[in-house]
Coordinates of C-alpha atoms in Angstrom, one line a residue:
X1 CA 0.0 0.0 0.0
X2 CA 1.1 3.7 -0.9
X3 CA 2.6 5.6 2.2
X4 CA 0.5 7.6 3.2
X5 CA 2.5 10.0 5.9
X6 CA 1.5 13.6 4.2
X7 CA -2.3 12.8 4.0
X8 CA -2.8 16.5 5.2
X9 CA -1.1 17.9 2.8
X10 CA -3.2 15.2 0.0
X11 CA -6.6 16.4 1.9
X12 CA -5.3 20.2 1.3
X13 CA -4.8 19.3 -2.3
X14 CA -8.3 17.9 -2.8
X15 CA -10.1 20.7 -1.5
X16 CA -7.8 22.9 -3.2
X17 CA -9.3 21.5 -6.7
X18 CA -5.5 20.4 -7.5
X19 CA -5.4 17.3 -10.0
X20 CA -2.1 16.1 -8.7
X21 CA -3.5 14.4 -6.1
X22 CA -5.5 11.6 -9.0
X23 CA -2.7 9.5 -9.2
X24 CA -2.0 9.0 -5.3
X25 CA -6.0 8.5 -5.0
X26 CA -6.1 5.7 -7.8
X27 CA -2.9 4.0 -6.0
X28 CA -5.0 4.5 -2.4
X29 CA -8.2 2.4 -4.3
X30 CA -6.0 0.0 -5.7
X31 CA -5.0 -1.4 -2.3
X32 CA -8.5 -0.4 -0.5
X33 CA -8.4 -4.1 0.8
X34 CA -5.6 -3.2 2.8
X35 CA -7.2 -0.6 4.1
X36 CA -8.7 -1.0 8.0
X37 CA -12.4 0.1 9.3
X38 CA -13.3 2.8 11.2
X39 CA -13.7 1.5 14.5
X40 CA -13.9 2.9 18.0
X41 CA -10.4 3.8 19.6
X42 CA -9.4 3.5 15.8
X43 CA -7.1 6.3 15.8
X44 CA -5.1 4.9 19.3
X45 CA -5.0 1.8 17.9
X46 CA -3.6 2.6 14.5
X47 CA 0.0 2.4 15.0
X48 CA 0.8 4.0 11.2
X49 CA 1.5 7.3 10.2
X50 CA -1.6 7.0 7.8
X51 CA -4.9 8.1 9.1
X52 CA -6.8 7.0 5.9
X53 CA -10.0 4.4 6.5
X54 CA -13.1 3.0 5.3
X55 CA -16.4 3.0 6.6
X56 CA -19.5 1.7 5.6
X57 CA -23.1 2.8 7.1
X58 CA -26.4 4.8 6.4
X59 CA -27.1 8.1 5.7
X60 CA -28.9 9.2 8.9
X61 CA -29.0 13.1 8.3
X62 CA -28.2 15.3 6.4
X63 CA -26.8 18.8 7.5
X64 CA -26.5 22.1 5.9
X65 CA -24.0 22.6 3.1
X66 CA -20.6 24.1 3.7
X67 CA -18.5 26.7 2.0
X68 CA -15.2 27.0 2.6
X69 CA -12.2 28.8 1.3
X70 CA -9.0 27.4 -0.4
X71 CA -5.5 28.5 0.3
X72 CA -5.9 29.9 -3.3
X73 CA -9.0 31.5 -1.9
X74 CA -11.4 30.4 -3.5
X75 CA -14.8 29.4 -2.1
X76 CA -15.8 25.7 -2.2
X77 CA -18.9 23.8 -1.2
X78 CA -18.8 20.5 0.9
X79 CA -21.8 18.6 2.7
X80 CA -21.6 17.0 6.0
X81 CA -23.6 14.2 6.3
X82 CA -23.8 11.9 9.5
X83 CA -23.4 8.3 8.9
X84 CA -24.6 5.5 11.3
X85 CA -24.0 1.5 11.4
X86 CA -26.4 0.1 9.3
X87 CA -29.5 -0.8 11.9
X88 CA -29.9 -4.0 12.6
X89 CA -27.3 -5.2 10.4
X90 CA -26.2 -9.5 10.5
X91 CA -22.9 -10.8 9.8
X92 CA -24.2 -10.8 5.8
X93 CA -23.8 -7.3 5.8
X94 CA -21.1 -6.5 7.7
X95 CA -18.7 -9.5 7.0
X96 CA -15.9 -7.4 5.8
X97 CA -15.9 -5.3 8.9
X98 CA -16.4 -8.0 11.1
X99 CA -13.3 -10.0 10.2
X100 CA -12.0 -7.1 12.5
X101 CA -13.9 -8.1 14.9
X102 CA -13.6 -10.9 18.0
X103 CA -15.0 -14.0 16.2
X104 CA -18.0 -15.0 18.3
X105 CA -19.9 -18.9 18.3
X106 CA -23.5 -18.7 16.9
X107 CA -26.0 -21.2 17.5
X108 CA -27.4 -22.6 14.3
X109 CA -30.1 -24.4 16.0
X110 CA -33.3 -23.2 17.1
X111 CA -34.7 -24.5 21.1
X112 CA -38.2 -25.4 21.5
X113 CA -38.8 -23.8 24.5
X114 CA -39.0 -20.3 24.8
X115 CA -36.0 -20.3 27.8
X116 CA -33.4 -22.0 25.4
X117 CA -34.3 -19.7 22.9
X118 CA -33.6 -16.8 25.6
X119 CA -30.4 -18.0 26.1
X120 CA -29.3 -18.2 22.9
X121 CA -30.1 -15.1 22.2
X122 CA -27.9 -13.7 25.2
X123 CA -24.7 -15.4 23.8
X124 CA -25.1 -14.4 20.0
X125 CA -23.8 -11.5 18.8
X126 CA -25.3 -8.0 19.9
X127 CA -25.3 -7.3 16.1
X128 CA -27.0 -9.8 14.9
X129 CA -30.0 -10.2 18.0
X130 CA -30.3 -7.4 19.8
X131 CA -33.9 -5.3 19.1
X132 CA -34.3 -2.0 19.8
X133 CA -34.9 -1.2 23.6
X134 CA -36.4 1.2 26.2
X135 CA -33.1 2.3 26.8
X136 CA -32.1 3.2 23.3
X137 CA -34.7 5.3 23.4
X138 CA -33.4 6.8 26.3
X139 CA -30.2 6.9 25.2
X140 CA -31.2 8.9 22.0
X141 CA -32.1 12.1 24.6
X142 CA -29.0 12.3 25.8
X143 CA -25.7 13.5 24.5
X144 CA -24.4 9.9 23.9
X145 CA -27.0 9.1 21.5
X146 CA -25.2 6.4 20.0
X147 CA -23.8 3.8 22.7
X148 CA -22.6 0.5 22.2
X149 CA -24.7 -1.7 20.9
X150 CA -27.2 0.8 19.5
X151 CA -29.7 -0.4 17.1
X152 CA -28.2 -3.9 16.7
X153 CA -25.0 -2.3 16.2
X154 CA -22.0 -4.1 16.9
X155 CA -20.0 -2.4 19.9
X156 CA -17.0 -1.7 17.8
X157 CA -18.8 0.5 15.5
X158 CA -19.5 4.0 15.6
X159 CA -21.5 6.9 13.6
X160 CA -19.2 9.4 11.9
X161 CA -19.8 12.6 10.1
X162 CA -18.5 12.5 6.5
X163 CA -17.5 15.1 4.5
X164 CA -18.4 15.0 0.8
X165 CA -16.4 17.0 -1.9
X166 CA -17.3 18.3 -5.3
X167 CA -14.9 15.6 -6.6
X168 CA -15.0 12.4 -4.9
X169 CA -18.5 10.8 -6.4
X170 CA -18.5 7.6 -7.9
X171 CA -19.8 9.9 -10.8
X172 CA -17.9 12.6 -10.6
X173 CA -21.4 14.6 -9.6
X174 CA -22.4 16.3 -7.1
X175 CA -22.7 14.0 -3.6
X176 CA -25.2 16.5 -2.3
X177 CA -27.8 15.6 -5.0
X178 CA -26.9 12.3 -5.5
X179 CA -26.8 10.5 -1.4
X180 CA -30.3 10.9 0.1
X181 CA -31.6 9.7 3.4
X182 CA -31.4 6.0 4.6
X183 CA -29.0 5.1 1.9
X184 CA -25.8 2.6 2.0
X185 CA -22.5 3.8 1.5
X186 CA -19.2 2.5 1.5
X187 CA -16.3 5.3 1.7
X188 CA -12.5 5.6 2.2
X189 CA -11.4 8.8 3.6
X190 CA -9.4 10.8 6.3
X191 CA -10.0 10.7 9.8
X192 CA -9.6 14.5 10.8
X193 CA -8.0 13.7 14.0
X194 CA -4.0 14.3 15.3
X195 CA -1.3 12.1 14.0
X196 CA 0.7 11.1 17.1
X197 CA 3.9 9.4 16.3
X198 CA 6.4 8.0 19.1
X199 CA 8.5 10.3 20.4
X200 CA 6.3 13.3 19.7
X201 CA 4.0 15.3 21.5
X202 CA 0.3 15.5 20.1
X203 CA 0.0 18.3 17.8
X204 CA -3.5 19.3 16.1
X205 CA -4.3 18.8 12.4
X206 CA -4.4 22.8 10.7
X207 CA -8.0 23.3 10.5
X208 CA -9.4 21.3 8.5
X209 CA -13.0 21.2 9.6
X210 CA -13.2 25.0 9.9
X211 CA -16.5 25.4 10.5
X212 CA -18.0 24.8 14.1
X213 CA -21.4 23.2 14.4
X214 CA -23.9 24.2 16.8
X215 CA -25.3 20.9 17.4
X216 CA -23.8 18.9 20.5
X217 CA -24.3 15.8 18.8
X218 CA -22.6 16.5 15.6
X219 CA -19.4 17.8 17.4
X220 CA -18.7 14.6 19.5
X221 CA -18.6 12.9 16.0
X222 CA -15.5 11.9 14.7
X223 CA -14.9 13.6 11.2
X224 CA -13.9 12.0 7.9
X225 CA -12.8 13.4 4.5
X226 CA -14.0 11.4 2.5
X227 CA -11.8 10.7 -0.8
X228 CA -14.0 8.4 -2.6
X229 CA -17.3 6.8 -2.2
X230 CA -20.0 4.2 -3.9
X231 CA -23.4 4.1 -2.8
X232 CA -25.2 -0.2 -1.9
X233 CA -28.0 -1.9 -1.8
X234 CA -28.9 -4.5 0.9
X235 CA -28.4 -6.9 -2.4
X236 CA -24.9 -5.7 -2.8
X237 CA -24.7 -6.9 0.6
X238 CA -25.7 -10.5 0.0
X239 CA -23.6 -10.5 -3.2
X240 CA -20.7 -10.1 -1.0
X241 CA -21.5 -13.6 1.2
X242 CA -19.2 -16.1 -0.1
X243 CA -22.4 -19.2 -0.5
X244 CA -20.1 -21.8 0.2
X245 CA -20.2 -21.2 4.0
X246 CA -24.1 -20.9 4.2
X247 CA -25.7 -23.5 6.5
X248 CA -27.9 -25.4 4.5
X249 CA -30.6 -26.0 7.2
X250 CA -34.7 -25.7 7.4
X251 CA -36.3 -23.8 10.4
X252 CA -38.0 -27.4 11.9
X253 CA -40.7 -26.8 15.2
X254 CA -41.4 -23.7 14.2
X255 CA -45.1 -22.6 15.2
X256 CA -46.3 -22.1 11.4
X257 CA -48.9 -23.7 9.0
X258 CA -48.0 -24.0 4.9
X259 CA -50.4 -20.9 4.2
X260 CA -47.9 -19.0 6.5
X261 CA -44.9 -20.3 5.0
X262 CA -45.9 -19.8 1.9
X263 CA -47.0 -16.3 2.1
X264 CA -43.5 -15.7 4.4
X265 CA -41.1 -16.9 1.6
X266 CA -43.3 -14.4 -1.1
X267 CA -43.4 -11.7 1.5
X268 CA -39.1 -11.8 1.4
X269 CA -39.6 -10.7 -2.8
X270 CA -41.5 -7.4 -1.8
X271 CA -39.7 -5.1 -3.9
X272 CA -41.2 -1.2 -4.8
X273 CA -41.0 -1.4 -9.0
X274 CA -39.7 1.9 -9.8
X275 CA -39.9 5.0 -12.7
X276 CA -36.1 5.6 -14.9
X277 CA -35.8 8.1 -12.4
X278 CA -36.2 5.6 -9.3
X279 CA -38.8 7.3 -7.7
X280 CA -41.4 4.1 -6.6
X281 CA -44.7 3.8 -9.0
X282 CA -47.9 4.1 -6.8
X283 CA -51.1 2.5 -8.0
X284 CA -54.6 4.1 -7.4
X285 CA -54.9 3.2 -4.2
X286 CA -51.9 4.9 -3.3
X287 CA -49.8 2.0 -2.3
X288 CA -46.7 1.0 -3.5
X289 CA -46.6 -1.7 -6.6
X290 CA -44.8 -4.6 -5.9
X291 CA -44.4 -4.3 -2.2
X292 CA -46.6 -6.6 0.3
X293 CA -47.0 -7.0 3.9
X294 CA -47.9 -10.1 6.2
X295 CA -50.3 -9.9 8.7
X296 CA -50.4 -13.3 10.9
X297 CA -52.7 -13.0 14.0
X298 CA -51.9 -15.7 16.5
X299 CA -53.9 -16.8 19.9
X300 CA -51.7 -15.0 22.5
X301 CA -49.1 -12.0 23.2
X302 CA -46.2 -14.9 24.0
X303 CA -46.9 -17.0 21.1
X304 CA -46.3 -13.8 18.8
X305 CA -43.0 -12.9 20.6
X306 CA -42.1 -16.9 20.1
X307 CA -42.8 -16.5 16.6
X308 CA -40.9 -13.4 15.9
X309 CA -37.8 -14.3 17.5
X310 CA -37.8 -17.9 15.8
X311 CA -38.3 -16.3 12.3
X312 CA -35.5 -13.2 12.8
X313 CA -32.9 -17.1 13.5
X314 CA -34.0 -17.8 10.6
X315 CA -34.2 -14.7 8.3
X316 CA -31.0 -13.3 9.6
X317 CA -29.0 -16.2 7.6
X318 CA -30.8 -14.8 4.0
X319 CA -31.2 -10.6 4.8
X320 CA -28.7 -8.7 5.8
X321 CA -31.3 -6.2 7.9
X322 CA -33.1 -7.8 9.8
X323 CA -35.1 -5.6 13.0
X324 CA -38.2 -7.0 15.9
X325 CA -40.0 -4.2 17.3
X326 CA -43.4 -3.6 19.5
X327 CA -45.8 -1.3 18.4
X328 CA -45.3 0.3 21.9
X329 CA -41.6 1.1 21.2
X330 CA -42.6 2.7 18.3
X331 CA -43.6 6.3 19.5
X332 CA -43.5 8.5 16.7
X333 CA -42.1 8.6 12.9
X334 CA -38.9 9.8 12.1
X335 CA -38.4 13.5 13.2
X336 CA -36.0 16.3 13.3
X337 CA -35.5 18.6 16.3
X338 CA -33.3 21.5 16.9
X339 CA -31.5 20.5 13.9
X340 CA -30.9 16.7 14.5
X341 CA -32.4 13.8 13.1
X342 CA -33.6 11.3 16.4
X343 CA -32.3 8.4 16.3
X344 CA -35.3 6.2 15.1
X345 CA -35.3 1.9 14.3
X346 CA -38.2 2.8 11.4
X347 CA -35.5 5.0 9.9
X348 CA -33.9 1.8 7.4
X349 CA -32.1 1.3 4.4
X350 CA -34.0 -0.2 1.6
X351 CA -34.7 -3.6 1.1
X352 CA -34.8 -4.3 5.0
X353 CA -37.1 -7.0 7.0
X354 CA -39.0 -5.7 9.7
X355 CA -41.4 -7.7 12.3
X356 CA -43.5 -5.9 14.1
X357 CA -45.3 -7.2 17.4
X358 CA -48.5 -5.4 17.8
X359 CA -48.9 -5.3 20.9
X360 CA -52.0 -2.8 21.2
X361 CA -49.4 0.4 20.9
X362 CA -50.2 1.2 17.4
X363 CA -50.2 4.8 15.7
X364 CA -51.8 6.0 12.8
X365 CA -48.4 6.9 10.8
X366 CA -47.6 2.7 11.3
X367 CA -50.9 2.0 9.3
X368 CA -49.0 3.9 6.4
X369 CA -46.1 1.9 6.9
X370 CA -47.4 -1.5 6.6
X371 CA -50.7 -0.9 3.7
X372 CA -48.4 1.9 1.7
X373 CA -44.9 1.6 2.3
X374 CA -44.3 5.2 2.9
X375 CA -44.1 7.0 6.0
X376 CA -43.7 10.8 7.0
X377 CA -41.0 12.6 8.4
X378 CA -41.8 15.7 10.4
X379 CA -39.5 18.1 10.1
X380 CA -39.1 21.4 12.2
X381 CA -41.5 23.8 11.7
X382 CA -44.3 22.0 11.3
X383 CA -43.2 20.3 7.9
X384 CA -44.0 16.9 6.9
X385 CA -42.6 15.1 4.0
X386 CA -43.6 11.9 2.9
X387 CA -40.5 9.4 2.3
X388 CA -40.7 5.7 0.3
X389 CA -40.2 2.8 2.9
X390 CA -39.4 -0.2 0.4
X391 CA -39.1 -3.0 3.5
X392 CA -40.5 -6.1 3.7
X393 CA -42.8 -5.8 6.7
X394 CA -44.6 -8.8 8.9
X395 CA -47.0 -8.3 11.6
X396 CA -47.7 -10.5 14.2
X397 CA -50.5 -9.5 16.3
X398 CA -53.7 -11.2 18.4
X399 CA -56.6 -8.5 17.7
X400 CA -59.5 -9.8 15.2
X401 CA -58.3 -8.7 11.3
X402 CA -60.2 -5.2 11.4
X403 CA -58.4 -4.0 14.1
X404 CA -54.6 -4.3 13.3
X405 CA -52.5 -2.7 11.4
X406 CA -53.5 -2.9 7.7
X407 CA -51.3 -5.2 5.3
X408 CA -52.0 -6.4 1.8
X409 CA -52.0 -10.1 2.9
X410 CA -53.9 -11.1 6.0
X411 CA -54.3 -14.9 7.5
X412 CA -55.5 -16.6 11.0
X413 CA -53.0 -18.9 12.4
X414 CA -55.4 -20.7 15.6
X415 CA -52.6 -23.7 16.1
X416 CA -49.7 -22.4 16.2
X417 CA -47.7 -26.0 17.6
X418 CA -48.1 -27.2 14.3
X419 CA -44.9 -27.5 12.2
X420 CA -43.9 -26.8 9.5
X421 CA -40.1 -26.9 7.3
X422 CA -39.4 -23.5 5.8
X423 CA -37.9 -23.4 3.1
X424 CA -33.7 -23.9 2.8
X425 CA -31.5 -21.2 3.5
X426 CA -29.6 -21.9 0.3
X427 CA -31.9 -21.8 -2.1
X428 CA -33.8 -19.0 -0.4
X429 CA -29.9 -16.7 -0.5
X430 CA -29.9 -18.3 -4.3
X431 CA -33.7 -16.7 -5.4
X432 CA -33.2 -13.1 -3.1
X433 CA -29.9 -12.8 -5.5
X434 CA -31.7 -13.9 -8.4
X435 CA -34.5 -12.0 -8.3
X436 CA -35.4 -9.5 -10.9
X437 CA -36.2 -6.1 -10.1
X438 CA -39.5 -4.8 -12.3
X439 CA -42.1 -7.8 -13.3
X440 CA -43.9 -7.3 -16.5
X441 CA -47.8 -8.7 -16.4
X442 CA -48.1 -9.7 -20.0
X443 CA -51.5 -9.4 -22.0
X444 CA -52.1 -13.3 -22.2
X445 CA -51.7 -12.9 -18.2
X446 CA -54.2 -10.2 -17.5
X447 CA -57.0 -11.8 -19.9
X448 CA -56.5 -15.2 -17.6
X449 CA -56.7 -13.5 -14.5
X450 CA -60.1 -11.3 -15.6
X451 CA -61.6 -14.2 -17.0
X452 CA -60.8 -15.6 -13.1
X453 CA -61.9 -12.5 -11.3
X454 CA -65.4 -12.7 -13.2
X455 CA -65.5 -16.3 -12.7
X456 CA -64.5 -16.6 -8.8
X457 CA -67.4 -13.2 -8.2
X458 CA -70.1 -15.1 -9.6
X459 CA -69.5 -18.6 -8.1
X460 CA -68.8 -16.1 -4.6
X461 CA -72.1 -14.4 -5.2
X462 CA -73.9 -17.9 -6.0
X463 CA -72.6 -19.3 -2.6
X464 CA -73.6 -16.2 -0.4
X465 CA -69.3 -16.0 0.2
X466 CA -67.9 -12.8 1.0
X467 CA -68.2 -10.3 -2.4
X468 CA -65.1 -10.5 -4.7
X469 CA -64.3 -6.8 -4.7
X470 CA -61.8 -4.8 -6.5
X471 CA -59.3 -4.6 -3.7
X472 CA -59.3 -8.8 -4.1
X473 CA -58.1 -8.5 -7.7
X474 CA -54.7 -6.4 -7.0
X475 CA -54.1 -8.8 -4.1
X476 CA -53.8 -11.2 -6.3
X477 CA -51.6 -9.6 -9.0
X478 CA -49.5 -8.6 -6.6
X479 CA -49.1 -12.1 -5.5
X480 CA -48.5 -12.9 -9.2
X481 CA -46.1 -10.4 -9.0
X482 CA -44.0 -11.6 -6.0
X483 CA -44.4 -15.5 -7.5
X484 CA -43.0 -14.7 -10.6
X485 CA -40.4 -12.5 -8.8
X486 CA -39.2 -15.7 -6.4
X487 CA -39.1 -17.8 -9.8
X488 CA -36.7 -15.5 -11.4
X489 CA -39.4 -14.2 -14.0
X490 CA -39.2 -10.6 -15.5
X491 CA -42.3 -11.6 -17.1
X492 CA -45.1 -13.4 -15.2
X493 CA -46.4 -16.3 -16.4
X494 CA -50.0 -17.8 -16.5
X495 CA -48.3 -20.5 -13.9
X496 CA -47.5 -17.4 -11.9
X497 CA -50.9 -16.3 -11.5
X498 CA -52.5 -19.7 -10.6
X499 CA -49.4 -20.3 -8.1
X500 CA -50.6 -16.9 -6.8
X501 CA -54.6 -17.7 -6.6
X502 CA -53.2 -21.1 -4.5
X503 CA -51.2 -19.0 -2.1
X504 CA -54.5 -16.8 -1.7
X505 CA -56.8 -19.6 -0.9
X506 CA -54.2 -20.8 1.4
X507 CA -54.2 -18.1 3.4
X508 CA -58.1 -17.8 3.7
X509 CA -58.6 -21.5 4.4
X510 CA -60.2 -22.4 1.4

């Protein structure tokens, strides 16, 4: 790797506009597997000259652009945004990073009793089980907003604020305009903190971060320059899991029926289908096309929590975010006060899994969530803007159907001992990576399903059954849509559809 003991004087150079400073960049990406993660006590325990890192995380806010002047003086914009460890996040998505990390035992198997699975859950990982708590929440008021273990976050990792350059995109565009909230990043940049080599006393960096911030929170950040970046998707993610070491293993005893598991392994290929410009289409309805959520309503409180925890063993070897939350943890939407995005466990990349416990907390902005996928974020002065929430989403609750939170596909589970293989972890990893990203409904495939809308209304009206409404129809293309989508179809098929009408019946008993 390229020596890297004047990186003050490269950072200079860079925001400076110089072009001398290209080829010492391209030798610093050559040999980017060489260099280390930003961790905490990173700086102490770097025992180089260099003070060059990556880091990988989520766009968590977004401050106010910065102008600064050259020592040609000329004025310069830059824009601070603060980076957090991804939420949630598994060894999947973090296996680069984690190699840096103590190796820790997993259990692969699943107890059947609810204190087993307790204890397992204490000796995993704190990145890859722990849920958001009470005292996250807490911990979000206070000056240390971000302690260890924060949001599933592994204690070695830490939120940063990054600076972003007119010249460091992957594009060579502008990063204001082209990062946005809640997405993935991976960059390699300076950490603007003193160099202290042995034999010398401490000496502060010229100032490089100029401009003071006002918010307490931002200035207890440590500060990187960042020199290049590429923006991720959660499939990125998985792409980067090497398949040879994935258990091949089904989830056995797990309270679940073949409707559920069936509409579980279709709920994993919710996916919003988006415009050139990637803005997500919305149908009439105003919900989001392609995108599902599963509502299971079990007999009691415990058997939900059972289930959730059961399913997150499972899904965390397949999704690289996976988050369990109660309705009662969930307080408000994501907000910003006195300049600060709150730290919030609804605030995810897209792509992520969340299960949500309904517990009888419920607001009305979680309705949105789970029937729209999209969500508003208040914003100070009154201001509410609505942002796309592209996650797969299961609810788990005990109220009758017309009282929980709304999803697209709804089923009664009333035995929940019954068991039930899902499906294996391989081939599951195999059809997520597979997966296409739009699905095209063909005109052969929209005659066959109305010719089965007109024909399962009549034969409903005939029997005195529950009228076959509009709202019916879209369930089911959707269904066709995440079938053909788990098949590896960018066109759905007439197979697709019928697959889809099963899964339906399924789910109501039929």
């Amino acid at each position: 790797m390229p020596s890297m003991d004047n990186d003050l004087a490269f950072l200079q150079s860079l925001k400076a506009g110089e072009g001398e400073h290209q080829d010492r960049l391209l030798q610093i990406l050559q040999h980017s597997d060489q260099i280390p993660y930003l961790q905490h006590n990173s700086s102490s325990k770097n025992n180089n000259a260099s003070m060059v890192f990556r880091y990988r995380g989520m766009v968590q806010d977004m401050m106010n652009p910065e102008y600064y002047q050259t020592e040609t003086s000329q004025f310069r914009e830059r824009q601070p945004l603060v980076l957090i460890p991804i939420p949630f996040s598994n060894k999947i998505n973090m296996q680069s990073a984690s190699q840096q990390h103590k190796k820790r035992e997993r259990e692969e198997s699943v107890e059947e009793d609810q204190s087993s699975l307790k204890k397992q859950q204490q000796l995993e990982s704190p990145s890859t089980t722990r849920d958001w708590k009470d005292n996250d929440v807490e911990m979000t008021k206070k000056s240390d907003w971000w302690h260890a273990g924060c949001m599933g976050s592994h204690p070695d990792d830490i939120p940063i604020l990054a600076q972003f350059y007119d010249e460091n995109n992957e594009d060579g565009d502008d990063n204001g305009t082209k990062l946005k909230l809640n997405d993935i990043v991976e960059l390699i940049g300076i950490l603007d903190s003193p160099v202290v080599k042995e034999g010398q006393e401490e000496q502060p960096h010229e100032e490089m971060n100029e401009i003071l911030f006002d918010d307490e929170i931002t200035q207890q950040l440590p500060c990187i320059h960042v020199l290049y970046h590429r923006t991720m998707s959660l499939k990125d993610c998985l792409k980067k899991k090497n398949n040879n070491i994935l258990p091949d293993y089904t989830l056995e005893n797990t309270p679940t029926c073949p409707a559920v598991a069936e509409a579980l392994r279709l709920t994993l290929f919710s996916q919003a289908e988006r415009k050139h410009c990637g803005t997500p289409i919305r149908t009439p309805m105003e919900t989001t096309l392609g995108c599902a959520s599963l509502n299971v309503i079990l007999p009691t409180e415990e058997s939900c929590w059972t289930l959730a925890h059961q399913w997150q063993s499972y899904l965390q070897q397949i999704v690289p975010v996976v988050g369990v939350l109660a309705t009662k943890q969930i307080t408000s939407p994501p907000t910003k006060e006195k300049g600060q995005m709150v730290l919030s466990p609804l605030q995810l990349p897209k792509g992520s899994m969340l299960i949500i416990v309904d517990d009888g907390g419920g607001h009305p902005f979680l309705a949105s969530l789970t029937q729209r996928h999209s969500m508003s974020y208040e914003f100070e002065g009154g201001i509410s803007y609505a942002f796309e929430a592209d996650y797969r989403l299961v609810v788990l609750s005990v109220q009758t159907p017309s009282s929980v939170l709304p999803c697209t596909l709804s089923m009664v589970n009333n035995n929940p001992t019954e068991s039930l293989s899902m499906p294996g972890i391989s081939k599951l990893y195999q059809a997520l990576l597979q997966s296409p990203g739009s699905i095209a409904l063909g005109k052969e495939v929209l005659e066959e399903a109305q010719q089965d809308f007109m024909t399962r209304r009549q034969e409903a009206r005939r029997l005195g059954y529950k009228v076959v409404e509009e709202d019916d129809f879209h369930r089911w293309l959707t269904l066709t849509r995440l079938q053909a989508r788990s098949e590896g179809h960018e066109h759905a098929t007439i197979e697709d559809w019928k697959n889809a009408l099963r899964v339906d019946d399924l789910m109501k008993g039929v």
